[in-house]
PDB file of C-alpha atoms in Angstrom:
ATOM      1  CA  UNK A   1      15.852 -18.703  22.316  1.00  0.00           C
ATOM      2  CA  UNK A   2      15.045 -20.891  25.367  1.00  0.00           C
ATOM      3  CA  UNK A   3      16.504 -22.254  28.276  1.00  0.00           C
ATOM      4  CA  UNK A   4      15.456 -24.726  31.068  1.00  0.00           C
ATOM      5  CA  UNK A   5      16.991 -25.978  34.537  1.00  0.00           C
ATOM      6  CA  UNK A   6      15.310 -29.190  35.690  1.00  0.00           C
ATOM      7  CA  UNK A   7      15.775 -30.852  39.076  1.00  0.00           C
ATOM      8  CA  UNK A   8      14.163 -34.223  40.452  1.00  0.00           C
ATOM      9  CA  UNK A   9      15.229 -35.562  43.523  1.00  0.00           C
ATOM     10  CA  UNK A  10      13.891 -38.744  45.457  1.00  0.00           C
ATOM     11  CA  UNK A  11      13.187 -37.565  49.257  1.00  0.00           C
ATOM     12  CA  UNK A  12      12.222 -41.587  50.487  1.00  0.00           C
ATOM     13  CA  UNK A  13      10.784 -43.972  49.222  1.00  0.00           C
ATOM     14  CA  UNK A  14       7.377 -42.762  49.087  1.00  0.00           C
ATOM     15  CA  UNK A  15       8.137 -39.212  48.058  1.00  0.00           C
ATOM     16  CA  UNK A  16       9.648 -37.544  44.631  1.00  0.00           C
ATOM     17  CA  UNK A  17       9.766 -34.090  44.312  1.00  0.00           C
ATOM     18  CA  UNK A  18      10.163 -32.019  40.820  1.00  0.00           C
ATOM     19  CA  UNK A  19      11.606 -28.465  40.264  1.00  0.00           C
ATOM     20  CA  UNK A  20      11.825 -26.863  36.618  1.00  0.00           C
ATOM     21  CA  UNK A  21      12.462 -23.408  35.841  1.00  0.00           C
ATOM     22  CA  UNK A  22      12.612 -22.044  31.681  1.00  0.00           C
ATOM     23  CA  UNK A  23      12.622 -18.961  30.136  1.00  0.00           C
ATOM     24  CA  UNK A  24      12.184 -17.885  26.593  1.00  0.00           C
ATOM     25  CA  UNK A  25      12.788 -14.971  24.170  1.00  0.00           C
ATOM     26  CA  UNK A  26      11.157 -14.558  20.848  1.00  0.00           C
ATOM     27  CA  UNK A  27      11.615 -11.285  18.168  1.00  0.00           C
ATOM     28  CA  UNK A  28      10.438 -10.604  15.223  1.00  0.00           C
ATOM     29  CA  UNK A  29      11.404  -7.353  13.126  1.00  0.00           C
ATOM     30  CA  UNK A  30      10.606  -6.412   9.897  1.00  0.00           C
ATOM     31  CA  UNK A  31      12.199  -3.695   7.390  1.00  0.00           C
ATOM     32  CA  UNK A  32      10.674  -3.356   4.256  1.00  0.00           C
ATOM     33  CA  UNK A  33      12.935  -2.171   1.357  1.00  0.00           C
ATOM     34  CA  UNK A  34      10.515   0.556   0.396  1.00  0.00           C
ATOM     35  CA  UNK A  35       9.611   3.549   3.329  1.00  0.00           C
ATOM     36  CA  UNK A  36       6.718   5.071   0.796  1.00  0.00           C
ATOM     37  CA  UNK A  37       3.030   5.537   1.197  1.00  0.00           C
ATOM     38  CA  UNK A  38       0.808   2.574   0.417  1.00  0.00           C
ATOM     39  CA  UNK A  39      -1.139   3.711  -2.720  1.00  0.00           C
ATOM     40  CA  UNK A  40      -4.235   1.802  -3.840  1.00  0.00           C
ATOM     41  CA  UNK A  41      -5.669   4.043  -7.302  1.00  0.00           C
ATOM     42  CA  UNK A  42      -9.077   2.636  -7.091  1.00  0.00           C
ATOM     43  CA  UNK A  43     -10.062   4.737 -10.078  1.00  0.00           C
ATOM     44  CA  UNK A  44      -9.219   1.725 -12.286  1.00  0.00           C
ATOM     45  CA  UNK A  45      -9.925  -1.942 -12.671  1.00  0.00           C
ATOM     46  CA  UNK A  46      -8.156  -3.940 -11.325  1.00  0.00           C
ATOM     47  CA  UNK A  47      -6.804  -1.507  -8.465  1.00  0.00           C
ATOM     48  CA  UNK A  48      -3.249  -0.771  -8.744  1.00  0.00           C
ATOM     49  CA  UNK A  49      -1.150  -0.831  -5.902  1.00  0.00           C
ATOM     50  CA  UNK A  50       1.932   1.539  -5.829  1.00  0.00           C
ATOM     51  CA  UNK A  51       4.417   2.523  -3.114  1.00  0.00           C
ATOM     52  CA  UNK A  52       5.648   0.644   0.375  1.00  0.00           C
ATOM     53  CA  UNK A  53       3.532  -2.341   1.686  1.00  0.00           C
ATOM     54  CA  UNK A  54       1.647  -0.179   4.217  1.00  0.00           C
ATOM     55  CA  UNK A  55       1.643  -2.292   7.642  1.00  0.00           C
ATOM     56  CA  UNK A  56       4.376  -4.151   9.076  1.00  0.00           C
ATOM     57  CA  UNK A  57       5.695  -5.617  12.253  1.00  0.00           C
ATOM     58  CA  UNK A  58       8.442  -3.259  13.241  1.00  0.00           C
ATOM     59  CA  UNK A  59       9.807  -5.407  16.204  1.00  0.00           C
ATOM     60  CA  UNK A  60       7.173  -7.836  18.054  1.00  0.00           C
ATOM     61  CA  UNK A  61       9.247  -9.161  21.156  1.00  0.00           C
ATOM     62  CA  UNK A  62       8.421 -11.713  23.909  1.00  0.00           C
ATOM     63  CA  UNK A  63       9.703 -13.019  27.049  1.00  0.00           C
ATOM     64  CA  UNK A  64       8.792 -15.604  29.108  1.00  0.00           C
ATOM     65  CA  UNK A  65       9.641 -16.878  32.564  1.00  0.00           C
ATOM     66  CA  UNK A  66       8.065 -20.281  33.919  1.00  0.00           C
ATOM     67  CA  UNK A  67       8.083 -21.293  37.876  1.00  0.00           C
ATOM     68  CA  UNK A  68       7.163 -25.242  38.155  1.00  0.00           C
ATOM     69  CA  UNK A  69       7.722 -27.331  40.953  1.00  0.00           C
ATOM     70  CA  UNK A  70       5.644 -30.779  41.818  1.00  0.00           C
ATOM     71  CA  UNK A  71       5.159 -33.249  44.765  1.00  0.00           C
ATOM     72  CA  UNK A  72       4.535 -36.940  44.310  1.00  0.00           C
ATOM     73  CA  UNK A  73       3.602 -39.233  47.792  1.00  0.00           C
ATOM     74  CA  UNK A  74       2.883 -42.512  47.459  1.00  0.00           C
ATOM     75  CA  UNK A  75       0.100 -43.355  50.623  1.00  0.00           C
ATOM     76  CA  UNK A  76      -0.490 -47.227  50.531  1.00  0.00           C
ATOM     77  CA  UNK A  77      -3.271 -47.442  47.749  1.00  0.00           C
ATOM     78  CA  UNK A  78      -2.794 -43.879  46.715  1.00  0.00           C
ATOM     79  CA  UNK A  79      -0.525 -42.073  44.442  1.00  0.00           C
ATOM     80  CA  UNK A  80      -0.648 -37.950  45.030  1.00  0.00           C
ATOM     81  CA  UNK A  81       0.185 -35.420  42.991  1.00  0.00           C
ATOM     82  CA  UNK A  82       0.153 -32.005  43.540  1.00  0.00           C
ATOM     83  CA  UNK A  83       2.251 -28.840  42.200  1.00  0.00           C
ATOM     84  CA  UNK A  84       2.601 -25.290  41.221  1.00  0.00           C
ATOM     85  CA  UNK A  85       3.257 -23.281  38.126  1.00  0.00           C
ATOM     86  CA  UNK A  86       3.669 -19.456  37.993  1.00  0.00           C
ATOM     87  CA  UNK A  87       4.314 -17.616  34.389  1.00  0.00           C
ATOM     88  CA  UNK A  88       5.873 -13.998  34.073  1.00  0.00           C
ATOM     89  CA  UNK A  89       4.921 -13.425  29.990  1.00  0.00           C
ATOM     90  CA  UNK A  90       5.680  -9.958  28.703  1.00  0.00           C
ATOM     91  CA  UNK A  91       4.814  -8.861  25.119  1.00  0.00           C
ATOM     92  CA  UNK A  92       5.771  -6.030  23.168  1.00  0.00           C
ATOM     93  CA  UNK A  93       3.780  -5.612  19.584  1.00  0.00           C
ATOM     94  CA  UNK A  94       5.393  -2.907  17.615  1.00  0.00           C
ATOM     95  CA  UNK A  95       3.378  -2.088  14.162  1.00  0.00           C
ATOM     96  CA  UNK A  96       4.114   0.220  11.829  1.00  0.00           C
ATOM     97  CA  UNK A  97       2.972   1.612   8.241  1.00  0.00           C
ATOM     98  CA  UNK A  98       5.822   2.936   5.556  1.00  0.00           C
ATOM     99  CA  UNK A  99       6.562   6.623   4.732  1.00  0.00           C
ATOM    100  CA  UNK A 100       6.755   9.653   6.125  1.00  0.00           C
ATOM    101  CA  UNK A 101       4.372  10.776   9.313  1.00  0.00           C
ATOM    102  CA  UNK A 102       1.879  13.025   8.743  1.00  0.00           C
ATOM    103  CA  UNK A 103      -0.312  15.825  10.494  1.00  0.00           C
ATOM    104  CA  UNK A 104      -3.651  15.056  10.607  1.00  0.00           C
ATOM    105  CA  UNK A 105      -6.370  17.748  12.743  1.00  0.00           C
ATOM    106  CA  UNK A 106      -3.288  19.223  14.382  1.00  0.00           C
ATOM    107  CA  UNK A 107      -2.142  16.067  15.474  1.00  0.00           C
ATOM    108  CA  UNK A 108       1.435  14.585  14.120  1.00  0.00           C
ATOM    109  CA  UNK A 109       0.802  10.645  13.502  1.00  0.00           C
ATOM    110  CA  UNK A 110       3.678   8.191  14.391  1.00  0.00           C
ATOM    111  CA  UNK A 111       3.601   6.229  11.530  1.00  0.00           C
ATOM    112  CA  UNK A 112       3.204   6.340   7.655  1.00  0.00           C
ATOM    113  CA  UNK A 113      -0.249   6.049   5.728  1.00  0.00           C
ATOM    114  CA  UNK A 114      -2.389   4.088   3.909  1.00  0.00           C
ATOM    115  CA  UNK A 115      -3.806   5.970   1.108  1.00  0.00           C
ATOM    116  CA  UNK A 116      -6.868   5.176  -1.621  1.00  0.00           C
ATOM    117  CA  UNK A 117      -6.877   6.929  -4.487  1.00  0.00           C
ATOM    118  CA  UNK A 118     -10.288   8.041  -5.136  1.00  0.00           C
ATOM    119  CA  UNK A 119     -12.370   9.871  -7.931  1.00  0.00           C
ATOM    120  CA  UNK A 120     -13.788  13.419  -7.127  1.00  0.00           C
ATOM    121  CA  UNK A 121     -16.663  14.971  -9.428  1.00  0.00           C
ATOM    122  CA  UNK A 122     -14.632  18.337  -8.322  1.00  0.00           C
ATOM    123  CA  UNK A 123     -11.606  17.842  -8.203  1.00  0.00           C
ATOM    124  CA  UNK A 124     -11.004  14.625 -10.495  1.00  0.00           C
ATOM    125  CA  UNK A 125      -9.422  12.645  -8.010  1.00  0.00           C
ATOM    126  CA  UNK A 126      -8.704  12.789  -3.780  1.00  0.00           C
ATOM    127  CA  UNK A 127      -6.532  11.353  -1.611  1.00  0.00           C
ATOM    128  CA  UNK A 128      -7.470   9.671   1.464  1.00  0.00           C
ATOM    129  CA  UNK A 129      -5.714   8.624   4.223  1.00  0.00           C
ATOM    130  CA  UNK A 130      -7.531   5.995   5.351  1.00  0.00           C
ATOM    131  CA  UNK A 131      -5.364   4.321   7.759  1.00  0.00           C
ATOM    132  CA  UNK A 132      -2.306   5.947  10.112  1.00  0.00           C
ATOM    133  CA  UNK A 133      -1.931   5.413  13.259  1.00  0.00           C
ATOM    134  CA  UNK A 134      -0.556   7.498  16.489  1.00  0.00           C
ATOM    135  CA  UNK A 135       1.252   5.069  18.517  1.00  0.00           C
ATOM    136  CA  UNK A 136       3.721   1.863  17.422  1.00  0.00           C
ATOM    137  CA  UNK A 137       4.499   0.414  20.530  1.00  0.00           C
ATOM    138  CA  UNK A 138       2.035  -1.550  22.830  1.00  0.00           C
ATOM    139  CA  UNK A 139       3.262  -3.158  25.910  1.00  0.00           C
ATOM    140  CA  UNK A 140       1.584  -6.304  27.677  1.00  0.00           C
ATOM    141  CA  UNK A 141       2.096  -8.349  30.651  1.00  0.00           C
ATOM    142  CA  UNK A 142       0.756 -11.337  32.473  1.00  0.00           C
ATOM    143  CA  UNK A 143       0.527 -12.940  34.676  1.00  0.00           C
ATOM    144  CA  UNK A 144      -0.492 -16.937  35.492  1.00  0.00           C
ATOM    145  CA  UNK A 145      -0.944 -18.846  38.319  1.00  0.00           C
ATOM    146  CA  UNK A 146      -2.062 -22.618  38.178  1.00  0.00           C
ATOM    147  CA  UNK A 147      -2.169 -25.341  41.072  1.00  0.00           C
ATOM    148  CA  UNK A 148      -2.939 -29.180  41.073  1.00  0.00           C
ATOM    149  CA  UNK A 149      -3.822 -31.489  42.828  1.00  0.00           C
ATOM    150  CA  UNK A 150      -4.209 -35.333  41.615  1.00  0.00           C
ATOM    151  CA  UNK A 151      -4.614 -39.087  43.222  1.00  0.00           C
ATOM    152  CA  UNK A 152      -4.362 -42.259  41.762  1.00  0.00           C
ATOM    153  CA  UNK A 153      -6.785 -44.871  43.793  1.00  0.00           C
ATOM    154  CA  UNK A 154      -6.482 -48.657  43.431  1.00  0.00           C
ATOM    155  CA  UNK A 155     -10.004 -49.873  44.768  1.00  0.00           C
ATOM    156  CA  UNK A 156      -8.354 -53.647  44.966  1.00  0.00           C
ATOM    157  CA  UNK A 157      -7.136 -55.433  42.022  1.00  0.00           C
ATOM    158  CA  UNK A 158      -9.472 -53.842  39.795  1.00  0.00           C
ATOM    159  CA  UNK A 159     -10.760 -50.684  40.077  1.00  0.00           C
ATOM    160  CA  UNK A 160      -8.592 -47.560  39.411  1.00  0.00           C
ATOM    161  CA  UNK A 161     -10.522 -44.176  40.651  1.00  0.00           C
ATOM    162  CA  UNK A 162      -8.158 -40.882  39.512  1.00  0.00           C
ATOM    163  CA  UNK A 163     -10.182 -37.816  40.966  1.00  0.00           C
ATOM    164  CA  UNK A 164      -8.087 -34.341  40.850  1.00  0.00           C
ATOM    165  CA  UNK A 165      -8.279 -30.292  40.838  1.00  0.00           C
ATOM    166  CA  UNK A 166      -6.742 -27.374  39.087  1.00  0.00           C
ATOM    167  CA  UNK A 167      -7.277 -23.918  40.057  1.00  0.00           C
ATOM    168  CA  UNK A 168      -5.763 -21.233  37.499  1.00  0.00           C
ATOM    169  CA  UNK A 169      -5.961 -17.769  37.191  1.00  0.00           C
ATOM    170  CA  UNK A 170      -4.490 -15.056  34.826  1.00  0.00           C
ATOM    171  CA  UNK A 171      -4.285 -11.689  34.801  1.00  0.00           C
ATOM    172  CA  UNK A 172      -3.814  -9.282  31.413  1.00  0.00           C
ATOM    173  CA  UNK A 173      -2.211  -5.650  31.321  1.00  0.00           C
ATOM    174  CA  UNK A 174      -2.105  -3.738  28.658  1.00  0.00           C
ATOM    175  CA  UNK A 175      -0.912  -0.025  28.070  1.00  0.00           C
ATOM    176  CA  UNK A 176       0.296   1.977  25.122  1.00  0.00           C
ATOM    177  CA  UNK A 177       3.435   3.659  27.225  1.00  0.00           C
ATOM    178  CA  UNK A 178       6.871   3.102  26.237  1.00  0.00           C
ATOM    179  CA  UNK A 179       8.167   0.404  28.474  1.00  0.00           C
ATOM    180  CA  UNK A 180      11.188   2.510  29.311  1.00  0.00           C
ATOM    181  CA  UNK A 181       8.636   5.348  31.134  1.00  0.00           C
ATOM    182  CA  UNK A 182       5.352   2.731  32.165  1.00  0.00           C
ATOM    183  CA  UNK A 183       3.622   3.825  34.822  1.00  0.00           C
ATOM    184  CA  UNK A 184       2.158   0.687  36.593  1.00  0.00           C
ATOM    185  CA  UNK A 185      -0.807   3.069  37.762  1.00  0.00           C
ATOM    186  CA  UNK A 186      -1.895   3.648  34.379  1.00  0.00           C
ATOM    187  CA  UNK A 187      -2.152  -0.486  33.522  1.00  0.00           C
ATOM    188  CA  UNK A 188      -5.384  -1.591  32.105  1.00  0.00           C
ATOM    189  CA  UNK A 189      -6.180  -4.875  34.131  1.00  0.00           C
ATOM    190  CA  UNK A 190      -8.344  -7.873  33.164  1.00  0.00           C
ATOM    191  CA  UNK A 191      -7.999 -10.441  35.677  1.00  0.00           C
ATOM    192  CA  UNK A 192      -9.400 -14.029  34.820  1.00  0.00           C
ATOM    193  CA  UNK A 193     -10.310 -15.423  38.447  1.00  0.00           C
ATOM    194  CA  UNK A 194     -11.783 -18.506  40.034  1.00  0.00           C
ATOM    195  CA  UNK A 195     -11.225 -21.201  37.121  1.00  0.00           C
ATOM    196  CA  UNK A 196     -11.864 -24.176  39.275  1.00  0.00           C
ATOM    197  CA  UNK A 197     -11.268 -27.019  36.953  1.00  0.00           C
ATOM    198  CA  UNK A 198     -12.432 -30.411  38.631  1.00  0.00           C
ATOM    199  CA  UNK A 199     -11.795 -33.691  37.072  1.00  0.00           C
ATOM    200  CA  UNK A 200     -12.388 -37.309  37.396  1.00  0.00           C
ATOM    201  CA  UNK A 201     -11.570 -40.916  36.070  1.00  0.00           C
ATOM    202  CA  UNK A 202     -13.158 -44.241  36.555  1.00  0.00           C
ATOM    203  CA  UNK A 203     -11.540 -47.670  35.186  1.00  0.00           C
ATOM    204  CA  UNK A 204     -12.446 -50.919  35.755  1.00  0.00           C
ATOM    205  CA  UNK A 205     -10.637 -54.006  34.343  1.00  0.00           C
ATOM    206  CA  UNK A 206     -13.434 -56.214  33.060  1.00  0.00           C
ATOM    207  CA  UNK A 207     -11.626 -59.511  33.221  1.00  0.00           C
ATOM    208  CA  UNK A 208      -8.881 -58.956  35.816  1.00  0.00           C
ATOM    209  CA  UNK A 209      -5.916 -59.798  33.638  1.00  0.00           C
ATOM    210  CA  UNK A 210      -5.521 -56.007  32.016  1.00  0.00           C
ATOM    211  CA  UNK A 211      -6.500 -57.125  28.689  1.00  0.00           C
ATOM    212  CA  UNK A 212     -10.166 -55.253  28.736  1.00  0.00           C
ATOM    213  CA  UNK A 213     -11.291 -52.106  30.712  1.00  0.00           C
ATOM    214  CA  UNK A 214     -13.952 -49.663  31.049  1.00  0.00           C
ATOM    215  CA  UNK A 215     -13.523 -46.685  31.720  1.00  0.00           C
ATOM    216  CA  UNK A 216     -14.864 -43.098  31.894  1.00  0.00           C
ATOM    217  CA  UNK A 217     -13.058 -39.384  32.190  1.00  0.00           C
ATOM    218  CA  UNK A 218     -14.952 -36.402  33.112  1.00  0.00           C
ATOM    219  CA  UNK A 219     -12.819 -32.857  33.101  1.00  0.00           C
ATOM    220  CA  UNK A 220     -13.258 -28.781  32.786  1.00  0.00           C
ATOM    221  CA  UNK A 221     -10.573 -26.984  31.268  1.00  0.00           C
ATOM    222  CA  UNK A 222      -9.444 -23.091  30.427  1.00  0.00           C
ATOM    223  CA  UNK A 223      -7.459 -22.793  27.588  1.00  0.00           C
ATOM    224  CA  UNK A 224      -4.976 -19.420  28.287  1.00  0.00           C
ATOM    225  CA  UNK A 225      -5.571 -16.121  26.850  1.00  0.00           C
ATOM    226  CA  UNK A 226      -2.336 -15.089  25.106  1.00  0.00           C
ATOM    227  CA  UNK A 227      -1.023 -11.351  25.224  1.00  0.00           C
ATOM    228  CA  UNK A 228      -2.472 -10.577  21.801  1.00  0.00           C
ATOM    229  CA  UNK A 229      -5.595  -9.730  23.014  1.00  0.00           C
ATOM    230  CA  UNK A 230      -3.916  -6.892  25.819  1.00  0.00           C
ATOM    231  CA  UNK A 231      -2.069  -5.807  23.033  1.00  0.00           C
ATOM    232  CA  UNK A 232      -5.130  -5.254  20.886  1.00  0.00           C
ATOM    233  CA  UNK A 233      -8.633  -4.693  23.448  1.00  0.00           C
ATOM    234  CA  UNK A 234      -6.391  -3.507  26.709  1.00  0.00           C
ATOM    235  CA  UNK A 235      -4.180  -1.123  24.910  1.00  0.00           C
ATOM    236  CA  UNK A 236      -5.011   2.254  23.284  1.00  0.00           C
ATOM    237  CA  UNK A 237      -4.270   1.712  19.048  1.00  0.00           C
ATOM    238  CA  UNK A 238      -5.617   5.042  17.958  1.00  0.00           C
ATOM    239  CA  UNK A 239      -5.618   5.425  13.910  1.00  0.00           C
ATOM    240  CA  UNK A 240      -6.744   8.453  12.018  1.00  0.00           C
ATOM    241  CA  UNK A 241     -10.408   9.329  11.047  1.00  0.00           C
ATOM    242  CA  UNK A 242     -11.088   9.630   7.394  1.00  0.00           C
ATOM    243  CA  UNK A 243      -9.007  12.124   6.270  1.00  0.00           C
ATOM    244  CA  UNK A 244      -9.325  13.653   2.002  1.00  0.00           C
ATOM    245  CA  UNK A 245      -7.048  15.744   0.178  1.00  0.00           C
ATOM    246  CA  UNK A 246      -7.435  16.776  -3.371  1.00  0.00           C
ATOM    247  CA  UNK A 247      -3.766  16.266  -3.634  1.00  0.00           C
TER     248      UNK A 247
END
């Protein structure tokens, strides 16, 4: 689900200006017909697999909001661009494993389990949890900035020079709090600073008539982190140790 308000306006005759503002919603949820234990009897060849399907994405849900707005000035030879784009992304992953919770070491786990079946020289066969985990919900946010600057040089009838500059930086939070009760003192941080991206191109019409050219581009770029990695590195995702039952 998206939506998007655009507005370009013509200031003189020399100057254009660009607004845009867009914001979009994505969900996914997942209920598997069967709330069971994942069972994989590994005392047999080939394993047999009985019970729910262990992991799934209870209710991953995004939002985005997107800030733009651009300048174009046209100075004699020149052509400059220049402009601004802010991005409010929030990202909720919600995972989950089927069946009933479980108490592990004192500790009551907030999903279901994974579970290997496993032969036991003492007991003929054990149980072992070997995945369940103690929180579902993991809440992200982040924040982007990015600015531009860009100019478009005729050098007389041939020669084009297009230098320019981005800055960007981004800034990752992650916590495992419910986002109903965050505390915004309790965020894990990772801020991506001082991504100077310079940039430059050179072209030169060979035979003056714009049927040949040489040319050459030189350019840094960051490509953007997305929230999956606050949601996974930046946010707690405690699962259970090893845990063995003989039944």
């Amino acid at each position: 689900n998206s939506q998007t308000v655009r507005y370009d306006g013509v200031i003189s005759s020399n100057w254009l200006i660009e607004g845009s503002f867009a914001h979009s919603t994505n969900k996914i949820n997942e209920l598997p017909s069967v709330d069971q234990w994942r069972f994989t009897d590994t005392r047999v060849t080939p394993q047999v697999i009985t019970g729910g399907i262990g992991f799934f994405e209870q209710g991953n849900n995004s939002g985005n909001y997107q800030y733009a707005a651009k300048s174009t000035n046209v100075l004699g030879d020149h052509q400059l661009k220049y402009g601004v784009l802010y991005e409010d992304v929030q990202y909720i992953q919600a995972s989950n494993r089927t069946g009933p919770t479980l108490t592990i070491d004192g500790r009551e786990t907030a999903t279901g389990a994974t579970v290997s079946i496993l032969p036991d020289v003492n007991f003929g066969q054990i149980y072992r949890v070997t995945r369940a985990n103690f929180n579902i919900e993991r809440v992200t946010h982040q924040d982007y900035w990015a600015f531009f600057v860009q100019d478009n040089w005729r050098v007389g009838d041939r020669l084009t020079i297009n230098p320019g500059l981005r800055y960007e930086q981004q800034t990752l939070i992650g916590t495992i709090q419910q986002l109903q009760t965050i505390d915004v003192e309790s965020l894990d941080n990772f801020p991506l600073k001082n991504n100077w991206a310079p940039r430059i191109g050179v072209i030169y019409e060979v035979i003056g008539k714009g049927r040949s050219k040489v040319y050459f581009n030189y350019g840094r770029f960051f490509a953007r982190i997305p929230n999956d990695l606050p949601a996974r590195a930046l946010s707690s995702n405690p699962t259970t140790a090893d845990s063995c039952s003989p039944q």
